[in-house]
mmCIF file of C-alpha atoms and ligand atoms in Angstrom:
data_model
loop_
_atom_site.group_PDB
_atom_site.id
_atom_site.type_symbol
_atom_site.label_atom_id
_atom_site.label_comp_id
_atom_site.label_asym_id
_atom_site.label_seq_id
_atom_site.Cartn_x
_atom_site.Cartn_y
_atom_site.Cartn_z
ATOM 1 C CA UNK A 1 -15.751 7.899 2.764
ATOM 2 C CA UNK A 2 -16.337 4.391 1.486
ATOM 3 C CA UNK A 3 -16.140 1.313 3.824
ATOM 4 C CA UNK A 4 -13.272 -1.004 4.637
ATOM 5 C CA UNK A 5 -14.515 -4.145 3.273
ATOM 6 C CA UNK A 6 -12.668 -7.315 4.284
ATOM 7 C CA UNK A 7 -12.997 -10.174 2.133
ATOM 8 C CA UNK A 8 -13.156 -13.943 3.231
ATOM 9 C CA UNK A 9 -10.086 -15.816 2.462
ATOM 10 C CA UNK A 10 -10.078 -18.189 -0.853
ATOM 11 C CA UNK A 11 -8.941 -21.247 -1.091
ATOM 12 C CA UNK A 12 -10.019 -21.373 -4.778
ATOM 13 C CA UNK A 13 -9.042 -18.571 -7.138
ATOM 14 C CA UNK A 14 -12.324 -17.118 -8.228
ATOM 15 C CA UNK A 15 -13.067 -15.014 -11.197
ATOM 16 C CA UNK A 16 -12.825 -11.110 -10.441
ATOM 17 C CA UNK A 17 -15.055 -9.103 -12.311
ATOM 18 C CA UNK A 18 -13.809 -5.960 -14.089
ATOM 19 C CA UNK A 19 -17.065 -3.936 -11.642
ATOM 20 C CA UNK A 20 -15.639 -5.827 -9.113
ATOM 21 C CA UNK A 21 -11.845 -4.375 -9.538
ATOM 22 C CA UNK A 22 -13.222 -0.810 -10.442
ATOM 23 C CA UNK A 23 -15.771 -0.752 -7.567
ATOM 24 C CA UNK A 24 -12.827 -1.661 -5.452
ATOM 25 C CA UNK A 25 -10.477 0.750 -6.628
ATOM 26 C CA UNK A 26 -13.200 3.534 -6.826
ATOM 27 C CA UNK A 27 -14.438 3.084 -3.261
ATOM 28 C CA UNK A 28 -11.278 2.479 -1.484
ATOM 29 C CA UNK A 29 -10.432 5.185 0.783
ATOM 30 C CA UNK A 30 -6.377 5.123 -0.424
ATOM 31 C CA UNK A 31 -7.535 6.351 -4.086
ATOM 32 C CA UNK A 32 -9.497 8.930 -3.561
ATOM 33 C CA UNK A 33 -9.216 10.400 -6.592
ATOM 34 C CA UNK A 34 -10.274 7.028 -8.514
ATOM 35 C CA UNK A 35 -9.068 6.731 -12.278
ATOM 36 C CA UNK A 36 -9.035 10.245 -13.818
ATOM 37 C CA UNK A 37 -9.054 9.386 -17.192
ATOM 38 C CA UNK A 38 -5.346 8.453 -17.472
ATOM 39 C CA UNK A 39 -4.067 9.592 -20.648
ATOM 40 C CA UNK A 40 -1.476 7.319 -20.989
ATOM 41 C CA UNK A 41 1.287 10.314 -20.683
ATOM 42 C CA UNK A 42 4.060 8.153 -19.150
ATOM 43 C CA UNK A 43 4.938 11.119 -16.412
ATOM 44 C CA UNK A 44 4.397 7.927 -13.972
ATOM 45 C CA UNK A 45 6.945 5.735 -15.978
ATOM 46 C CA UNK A 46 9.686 8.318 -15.782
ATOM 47 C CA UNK A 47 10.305 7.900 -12.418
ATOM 48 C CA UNK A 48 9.475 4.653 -11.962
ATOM 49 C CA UNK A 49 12.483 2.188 -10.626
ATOM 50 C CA UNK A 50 10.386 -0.503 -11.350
ATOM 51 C CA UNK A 51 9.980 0.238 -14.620
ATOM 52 C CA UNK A 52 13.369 0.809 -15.264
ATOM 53 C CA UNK A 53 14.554 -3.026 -14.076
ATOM 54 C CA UNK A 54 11.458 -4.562 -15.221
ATOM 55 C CA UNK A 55 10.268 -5.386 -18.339
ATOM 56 C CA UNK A 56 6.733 -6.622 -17.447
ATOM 57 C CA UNK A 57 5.932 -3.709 -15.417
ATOM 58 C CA UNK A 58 5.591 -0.032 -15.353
ATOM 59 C CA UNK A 59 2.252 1.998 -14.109
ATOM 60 C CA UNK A 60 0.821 3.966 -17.439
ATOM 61 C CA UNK A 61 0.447 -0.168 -18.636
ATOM 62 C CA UNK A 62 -0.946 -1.527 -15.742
ATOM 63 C CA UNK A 63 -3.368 1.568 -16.168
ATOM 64 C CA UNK A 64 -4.202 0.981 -19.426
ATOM 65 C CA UNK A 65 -4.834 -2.787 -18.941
ATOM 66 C CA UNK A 66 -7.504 -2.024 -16.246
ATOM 67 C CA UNK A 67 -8.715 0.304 -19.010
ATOM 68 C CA UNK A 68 -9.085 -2.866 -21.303
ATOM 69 C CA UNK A 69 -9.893 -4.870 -18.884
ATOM 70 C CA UNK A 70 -6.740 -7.255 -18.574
ATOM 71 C CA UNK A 71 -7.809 -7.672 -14.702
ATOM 72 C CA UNK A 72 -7.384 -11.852 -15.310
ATOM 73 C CA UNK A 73 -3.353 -10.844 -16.576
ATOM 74 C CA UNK A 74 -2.671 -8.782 -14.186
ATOM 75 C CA UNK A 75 -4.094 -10.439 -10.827
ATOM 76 C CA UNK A 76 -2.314 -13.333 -12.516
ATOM 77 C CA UNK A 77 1.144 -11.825 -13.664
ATOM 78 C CA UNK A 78 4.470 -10.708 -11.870
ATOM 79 C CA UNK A 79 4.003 -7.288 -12.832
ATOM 80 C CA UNK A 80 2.035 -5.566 -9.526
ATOM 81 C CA UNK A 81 4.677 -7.469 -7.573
ATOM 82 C CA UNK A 82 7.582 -5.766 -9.399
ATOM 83 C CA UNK A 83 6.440 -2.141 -7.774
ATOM 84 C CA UNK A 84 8.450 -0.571 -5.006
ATOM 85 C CA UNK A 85 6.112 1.186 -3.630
ATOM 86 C CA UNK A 86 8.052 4.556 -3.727
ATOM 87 C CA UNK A 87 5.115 6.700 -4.277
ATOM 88 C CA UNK A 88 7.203 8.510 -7.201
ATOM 89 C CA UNK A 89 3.732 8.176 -9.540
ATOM 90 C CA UNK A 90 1.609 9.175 -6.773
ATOM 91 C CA UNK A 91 3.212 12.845 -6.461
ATOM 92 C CA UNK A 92 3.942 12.869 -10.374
ATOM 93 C CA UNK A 93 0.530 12.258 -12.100
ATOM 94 C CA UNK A 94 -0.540 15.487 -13.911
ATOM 95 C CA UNK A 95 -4.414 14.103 -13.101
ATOM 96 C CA UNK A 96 -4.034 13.213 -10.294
ATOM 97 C CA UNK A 97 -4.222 9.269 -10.615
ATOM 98 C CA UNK A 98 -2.078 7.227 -7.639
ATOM 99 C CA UNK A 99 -0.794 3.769 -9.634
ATOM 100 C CA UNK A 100 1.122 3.238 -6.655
ATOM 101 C CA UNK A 101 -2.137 2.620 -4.437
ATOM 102 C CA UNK A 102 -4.119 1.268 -7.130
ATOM 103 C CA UNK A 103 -0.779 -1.229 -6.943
ATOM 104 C CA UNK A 104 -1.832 -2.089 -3.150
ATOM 105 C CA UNK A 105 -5.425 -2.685 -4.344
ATOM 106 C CA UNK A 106 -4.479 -4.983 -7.143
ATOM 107 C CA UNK A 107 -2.446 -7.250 -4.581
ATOM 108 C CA UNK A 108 -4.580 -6.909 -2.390
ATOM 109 C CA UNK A 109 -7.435 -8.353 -4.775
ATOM 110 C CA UNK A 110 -4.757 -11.187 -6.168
ATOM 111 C CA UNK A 111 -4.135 -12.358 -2.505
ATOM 112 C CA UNK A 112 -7.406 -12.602 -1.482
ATOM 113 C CA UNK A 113 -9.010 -13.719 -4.207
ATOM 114 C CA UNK A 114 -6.380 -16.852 -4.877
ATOM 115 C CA UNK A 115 -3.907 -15.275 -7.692
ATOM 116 C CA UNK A 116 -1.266 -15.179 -5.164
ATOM 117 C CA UNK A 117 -0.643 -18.636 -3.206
ATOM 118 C CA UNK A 118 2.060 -20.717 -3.123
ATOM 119 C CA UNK A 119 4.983 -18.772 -3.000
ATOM 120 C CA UNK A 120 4.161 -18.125 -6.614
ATOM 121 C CA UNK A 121 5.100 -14.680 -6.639
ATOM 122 C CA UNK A 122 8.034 -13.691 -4.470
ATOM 123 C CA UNK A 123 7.686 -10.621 -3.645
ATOM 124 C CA UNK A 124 4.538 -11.685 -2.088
ATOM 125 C CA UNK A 125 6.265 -13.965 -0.381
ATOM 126 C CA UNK A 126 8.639 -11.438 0.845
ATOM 127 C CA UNK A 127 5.986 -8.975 1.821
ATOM 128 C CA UNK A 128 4.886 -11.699 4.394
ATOM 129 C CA UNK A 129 7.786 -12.042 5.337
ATOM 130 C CA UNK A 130 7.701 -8.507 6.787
ATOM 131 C CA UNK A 131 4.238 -8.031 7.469
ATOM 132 C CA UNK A 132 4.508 -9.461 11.171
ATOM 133 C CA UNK A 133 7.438 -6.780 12.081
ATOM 134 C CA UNK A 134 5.377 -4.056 10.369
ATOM 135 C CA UNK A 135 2.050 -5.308 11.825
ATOM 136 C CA UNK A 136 3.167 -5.438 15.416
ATOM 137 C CA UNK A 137 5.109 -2.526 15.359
ATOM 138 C CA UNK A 138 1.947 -0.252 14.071
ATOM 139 C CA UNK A 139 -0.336 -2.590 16.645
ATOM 140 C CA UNK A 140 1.803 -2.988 19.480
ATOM 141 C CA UNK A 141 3.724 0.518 19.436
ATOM 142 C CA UNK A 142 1.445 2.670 17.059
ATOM 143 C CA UNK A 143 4.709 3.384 15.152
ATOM 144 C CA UNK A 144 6.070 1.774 11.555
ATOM 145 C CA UNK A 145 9.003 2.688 10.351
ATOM 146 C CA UNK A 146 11.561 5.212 11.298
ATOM 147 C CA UNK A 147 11.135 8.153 8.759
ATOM 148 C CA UNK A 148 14.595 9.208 9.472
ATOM 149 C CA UNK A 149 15.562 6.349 7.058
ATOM 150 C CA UNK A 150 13.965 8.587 4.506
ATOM 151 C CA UNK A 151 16.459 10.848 2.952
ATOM 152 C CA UNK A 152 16.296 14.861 2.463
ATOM 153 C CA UNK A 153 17.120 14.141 -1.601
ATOM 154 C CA UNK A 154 14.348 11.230 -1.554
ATOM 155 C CA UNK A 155 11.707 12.633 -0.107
ATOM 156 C CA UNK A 156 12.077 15.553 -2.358
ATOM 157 C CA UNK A 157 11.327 13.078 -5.206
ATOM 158 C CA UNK A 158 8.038 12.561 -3.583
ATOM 159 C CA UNK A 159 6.705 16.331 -3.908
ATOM 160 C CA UNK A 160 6.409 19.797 -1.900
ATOM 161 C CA UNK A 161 3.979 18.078 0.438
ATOM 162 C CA UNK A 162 6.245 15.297 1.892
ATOM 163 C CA UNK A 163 9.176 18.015 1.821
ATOM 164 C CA UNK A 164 7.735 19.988 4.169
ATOM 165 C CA UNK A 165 6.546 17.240 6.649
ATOM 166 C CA UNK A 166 10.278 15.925 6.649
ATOM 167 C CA UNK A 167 11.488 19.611 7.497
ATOM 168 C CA UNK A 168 9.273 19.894 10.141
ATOM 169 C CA UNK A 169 9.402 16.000 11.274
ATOM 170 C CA UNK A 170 10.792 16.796 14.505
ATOM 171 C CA UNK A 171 7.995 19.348 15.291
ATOM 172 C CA UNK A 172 5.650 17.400 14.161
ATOM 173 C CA UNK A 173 6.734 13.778 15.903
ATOM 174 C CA UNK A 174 6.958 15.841 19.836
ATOM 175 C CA UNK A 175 3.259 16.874 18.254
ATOM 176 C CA UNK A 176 1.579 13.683 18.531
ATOM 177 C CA UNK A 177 3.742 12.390 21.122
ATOM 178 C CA UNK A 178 6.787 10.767 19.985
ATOM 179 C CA UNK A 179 10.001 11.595 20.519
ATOM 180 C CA UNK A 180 11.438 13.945 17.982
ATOM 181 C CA UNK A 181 14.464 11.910 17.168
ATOM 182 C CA UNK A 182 13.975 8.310 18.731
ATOM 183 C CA UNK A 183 11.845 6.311 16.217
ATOM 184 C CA UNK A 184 12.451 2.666 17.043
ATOM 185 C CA UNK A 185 11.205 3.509 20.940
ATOM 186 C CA UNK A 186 7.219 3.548 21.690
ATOM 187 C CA UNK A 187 6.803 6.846 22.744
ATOM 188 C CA UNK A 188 2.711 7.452 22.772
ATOM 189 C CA UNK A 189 1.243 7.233 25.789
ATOM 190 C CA UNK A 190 -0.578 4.023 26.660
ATOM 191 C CA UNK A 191 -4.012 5.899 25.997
ATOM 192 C CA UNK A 192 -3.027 6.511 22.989
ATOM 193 C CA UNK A 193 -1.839 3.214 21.978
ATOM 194 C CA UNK A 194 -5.228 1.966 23.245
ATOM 195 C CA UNK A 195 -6.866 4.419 20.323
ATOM 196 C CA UNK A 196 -4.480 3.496 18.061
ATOM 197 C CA UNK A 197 -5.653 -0.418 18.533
ATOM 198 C CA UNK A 198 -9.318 0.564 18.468
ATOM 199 C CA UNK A 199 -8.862 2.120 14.739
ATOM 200 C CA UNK A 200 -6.548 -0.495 13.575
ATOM 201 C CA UNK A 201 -9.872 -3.216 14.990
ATOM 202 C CA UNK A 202 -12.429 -1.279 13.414
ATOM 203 C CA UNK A 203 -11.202 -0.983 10.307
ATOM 204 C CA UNK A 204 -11.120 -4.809 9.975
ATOM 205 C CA UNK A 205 -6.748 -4.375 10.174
ATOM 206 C CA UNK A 206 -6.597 -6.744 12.902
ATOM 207 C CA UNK A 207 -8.981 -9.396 11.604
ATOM 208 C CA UNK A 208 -6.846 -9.460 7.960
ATOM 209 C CA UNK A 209 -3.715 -9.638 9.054
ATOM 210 C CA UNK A 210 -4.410 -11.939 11.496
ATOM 211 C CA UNK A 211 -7.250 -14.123 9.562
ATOM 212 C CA UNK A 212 -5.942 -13.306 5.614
ATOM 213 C CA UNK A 213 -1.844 -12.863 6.119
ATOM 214 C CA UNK A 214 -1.922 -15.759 9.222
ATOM 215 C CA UNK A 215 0.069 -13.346 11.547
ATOM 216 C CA UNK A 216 -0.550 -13.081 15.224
ATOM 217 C CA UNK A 217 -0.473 -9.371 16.409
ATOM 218 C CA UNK A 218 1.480 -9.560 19.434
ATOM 219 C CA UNK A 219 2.393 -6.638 21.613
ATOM 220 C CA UNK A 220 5.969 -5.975 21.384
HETATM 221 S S1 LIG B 301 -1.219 7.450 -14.388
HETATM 222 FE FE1 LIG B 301 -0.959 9.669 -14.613
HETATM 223 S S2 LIG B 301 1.224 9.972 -15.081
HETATM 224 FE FE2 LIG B 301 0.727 7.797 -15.468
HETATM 225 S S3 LIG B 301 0.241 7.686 -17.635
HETATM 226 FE FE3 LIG B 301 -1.695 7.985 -16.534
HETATM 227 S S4 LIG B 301 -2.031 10.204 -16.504
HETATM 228 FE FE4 LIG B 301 0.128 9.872 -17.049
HETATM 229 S S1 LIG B 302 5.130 3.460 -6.497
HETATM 230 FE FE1 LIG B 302 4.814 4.107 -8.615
HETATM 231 S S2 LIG B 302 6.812 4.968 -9.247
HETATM 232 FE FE2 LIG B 302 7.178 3.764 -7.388
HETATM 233 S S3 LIG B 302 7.758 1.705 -8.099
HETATM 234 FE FE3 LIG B 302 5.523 1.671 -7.792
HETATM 235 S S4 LIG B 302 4.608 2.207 -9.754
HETATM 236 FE FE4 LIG B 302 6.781 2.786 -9.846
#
């Protein structure tokens, strides 16, 4: 598996390379199946709600522009900030491409690298907004969000595989030590929390959010 890499903040937007952008998406552990030769089908596009309210955005053309190397447009543009991050494209891709995390990397990249300061795109600004609640909930608690929130008729959208985790959520939750129905309450043993902390610092999690997003990780 390829290594986190944390980048240093930038105060100055600096040029990202089209190597730079495919080495990232390439070697990041979330898209492990890269590229795949997209072949511009559109299977991503039909169930895309982004694309749907958004004219600037939809996944087979924010493929296709990495393909041509737009990386300057689309670091620069509204369009990754339109997706919802509904994983709809992840579980639909025929080749097994994931727009939706090659989304995550793209931000990522535009935050880091100064195409996303200011307030200039709001959905950034909205993301920080939530990233200390999410943040100290996985840090402090080892939990994120309650799944129950997830519908039966949604997570069917998202494919066989996510199906049959939310049948068996319950099962699985009393597995790892939550409680089966209870999702807002810490329910991991300290020990575990402790592990939990020790992944989330060695993958560099800690130091971004707390260096790169400027949120304290408090224990809740
Ligand atoms: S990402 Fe997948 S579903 Fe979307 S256009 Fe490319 S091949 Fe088709
Ligand atoms: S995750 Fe994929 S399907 Fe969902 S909004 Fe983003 S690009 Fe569209």
């Amino acid at each position: 598996m390829a290594e986190l890499k944390i980048l240093e903040e930038k105060t100055e937007r600096e040029e990202v390379s089209m190597d730079d952008a495919l080495r990232e998406i390439l070697e990041d552990p979330r898209s492990p199946d890269g590229l795949k030769q997209c072949m511009q089908c559109a299977t991503c596009v039909a169930g895309c709600p982004a694309a749907r309210l958004y004219d600037d955005f939809n996944p087979r053309m924010m493929m296709r522009d990495i393909y041509e190397g737009k990386l300057e447009e689309l670091l620069d543009g509204e369009g990754i900030w339109r997706c919802g991050q509904c994983f709809t494209c992840h579980a639909r891709c025929p080749r097994g491409n994931s727009p939706a995390n090659v989304v995550l990397i793209l931000r990522r990249l535009a935050v880091l690298r100064g195409y996303a300061k200011d307030g200039k795109h709001n959905e950034c600004a909205k993301l920080r907004d939530v990233a200390p609640l999410v943040a100290c909930n996985l840090y402090g608690k080892g939990n994120n969000l309650s799944p129950y929130r997830v519908p039966l008729p949604l997570a069917e959208e998202f494919g066989p595989e996510v199906t049959a985790i939310w049948m068996n959520m319950g099962d699985l939750r009393k597995k790892v030590g939550y409680d089966p129905k209870e999702t807002r309450k810490a329910a991991l043993p300290e020990k575990t929390i402790k592990e939990v902390q020790k992944l989330l610092d060695l993958t560099g999690f800690k130091d971004f959010i707390e260096k790169d997003i400027g949120v304290k990780l408090e224990m809740a």
